[in-house]
């Protein structure tokens, strides 16, 4: 591809008179991307998350051993070495392989929580913002009440009642993490509610349900994505905390928090059993935090370095 | 909320008094609904989710007669709303039932373990604020410099690291390898029997009784978990301080202060930080509240006999009364600090005093 | 007036590095000042404030300041240490900023802010500092100094705030005062009051005054001499009394743009700008 073509493509993208909606949209995405990619830390974050996705997808290829079945006889609690990069645990399982497979559970938790909590928040926030009045007051009071709760402790109590398990942990985290999304969605809704655009749609006889669903919700998505990304690290940490307390993923699932818990007994002599999964959590959380910061700065330059 | 606002708007004559009253009314509405919400959620968790709440409270080893009696005592034959009413009433009286594990009333258990948590969280917040505020100020003043980057990375790691894991590594390094700190507990076993606490804050108690050997021992036990919590507070506090300070340093009154010939030190600490201090108080209060919550994991790692460890021990034994009682107490304190920090903000800022 | 020269500015330049290249805010400004009142006028962005701030030493750190000569009372301002510069600031050279609402520290009482200036530069006891601050508040015609002393900036009106600002900057008895649009954030009725106070104090104390404004008429009635700036350069220096005979088309343009009562003009005049003036 010659430099000229690249040049003209850039001009097409940055054109201030886009010929189609697609061109305008691509142009905007391109500008955002340029701002985003100028931020080195954000790029590192993106790379970490891409690596996480790749590792999760290719776990079968990347992991040399089974994540659940170990060599009890010969390979118990081996220190890191050539055969076992991160050593082995008390059941003779290869820790590296368990971490590779564990990435799937991390993604599972993060995605499920996002898929449950974000729509709840979106629904509550847009309905409250669009309806206004008492509906708004009541919905927002409920949101604020949930916002005022200590999330981890509440999630603990939920799981205690629901019974331990990774699905229940996901549910408990989701229940405690939707309120910020509702606040954001409401704020966005309020800014567009009285716009001429929404007025025009109303005049065409669209039902409130349709307006909220088709015209308001899509406008909230970009700020919601930023917030969800920023929350991912917190979700991972909470899930790992629940796993550590024995309330999340149950053995023999190679979930990172639970792996730390099982390594705790040997921490003083065989520190590597707990060290590696913790480092994995740290790196992935860091990745989400960097990515979230970068997205926020790129999508909303005003927020700058706050 | 909007009712109170309307009243404020309608007030003509003594607008000031009305404004204060409406702010107070608003505060009460928020406080009451939030606490009711907390109780509703714990009620839901304790009574609605479990298929058999009695089983959840007593465990499956209880004899049939006890189960029957408990069922009646818990009022499970009444309609839900009435059950909730009774639940709220007894919760307000500090009655959370009896712990299966300790066979004590949950409230008396909590009263016994709570000082340990407060002591830990307080020390953690002090560490976090004493280091975090200057770091944040420095980062803002030397914006873009190496120090700024370092503070940023320290903060980012604080937001990303699992607290229990860092605690375990800390134990390996500072307890096992370097032997700088004592093993996970509140005191050495020797002192557990000779020392009589008064307030339950061991550092304070030891100092009051002049038992400096106990004080030193207690310090060697608390410092690692407190430093750990302090690090998390620091991550949050330094980040917020930096952001508030950047905001203040860009204000025109800073130019005026320079025009007066003040030294940079005086401008930064005497003017910019004084202005940033108002929102900072809220931030520090919020981080204190979140440390109370974070104590659940930290206490587990460090065998710290506070409310966090109490909750997790109860969890392991399916002792729902204790778990929910602990949840309500932590939740109440958390909410209370949230609400108070809001009030404090108003009191501290001279601009809001005029009403 | 060479023996009585307070401030000498020769070829002053202020340059900002920005993402799009260097921005020259001030490009070779020269003038000198005795114990007189000098006005600096020009449209927005012409570099008036940056000139004033460069003299004060308040240029943002990323910017570059250079001059063939920048001397106050024969002290070379560009070669002295930051510490010496600071001891001049607020002491012998003072500055009044545009908007009292933003230029006073919102969480410190007015009295403490005045006392702070004094005690930074002079060794005086707390009680004496208070006395002098109260006297200064009296001098800027605040009727109830003891009460205002303990008020926070948000508790006083704009005019009162600006008087407090003047008091804060004059309490050390500076020899040179730079006033950067000191009244343009105030109501018209209050403007004149504040200006009168400023004028009186300057006359009484024999200070040099640099008065920055874009109101040419105000400047001409208030000052002895006028420097007209355009795009970072001085396009004309002229005695206020001779302003009517100004030669430069830009100055004439500024004069023409001022509305005069009794003359209805159509179309409204538009300020003429030619690139060669800035060259
Ligand atoms: N921090 C900065 N970074 C880059 N450029 C700056 C900065 N501060 C000022 N400038 C530039 O300096 C030029 C002169 O600014 P200055 O504030 O001196 O104008 P002014 O004459 O006081 O205008 P006004 O009447 O609006 O106050 C402006 O064009 C501005 O672009
Ligand atoms: Mg200006």
JSON list of C-alpha atoms and ligand atoms in Angstrom, two decimals, chain C residues 44-45 47-50 53 98 180-181 212 214, ligand 2:
[
{"chain": "C", "resi": 44, "resn": "UNK", "atom": "CA", "xyz": [-8.06, 40.73, 23.45]},
{"chain": "C", "resi": 45, "resn": "UNK", "atom": "CA", "xyz": [-5.05, 38.48, 22.96]},
{"chain": "C", "resi": 47, "resn": "UNK", "atom": "CA", "xyz": [-0.33, 40.39, 24.90]},
{"chain": "C", "resi": 48, "resn": "UNK", "atom": "CA", "xyz": [-1.19, 43.01, 27.52]},
{"chain": "C", "resi": 49, "resn": "UNK", "atom": "CA", "xyz": [-1.54, 40.60, 30.40]},
{"chain": "C", "resi": 50, "resn": "UNK", "atom": "CA", "xyz": [1.54, 38.62, 29.43]},
{"chain": "C", "resi": 53, "resn": "UNK", "atom": "CA", "xyz": [2.97, 39.19, 34.16]},
{"chain": "C", "resi": 98, "resn": "UNK", "atom": "CA", "xyz": [-9.15, 41.36, 37.09]},
{"chain": "C", "resi": 180, "resn": "UNK", "atom": "CA", "xyz": [-4.66, 44.22, 34.90]},
{"chain": "C", "resi": 181, "resn": "UNK", "atom": "CA", "xyz": [-8.17, 45.27, 33.99]},
{"chain": "C", "resi": 212, "resn": "UNK", "atom": "CA", "xyz": [-4.02, 47.51, 31.49]},
{"chain": "C", "resi": 214, "resn": "UNK", "atom": "CA", "xyz": [-9.01, 47.49, 26.41]},
{"chain": "D", "resi": 2, "resn": "LIG", "atom": "MG1", "xyz": [-5.52, 39.96, 29.81]}
]
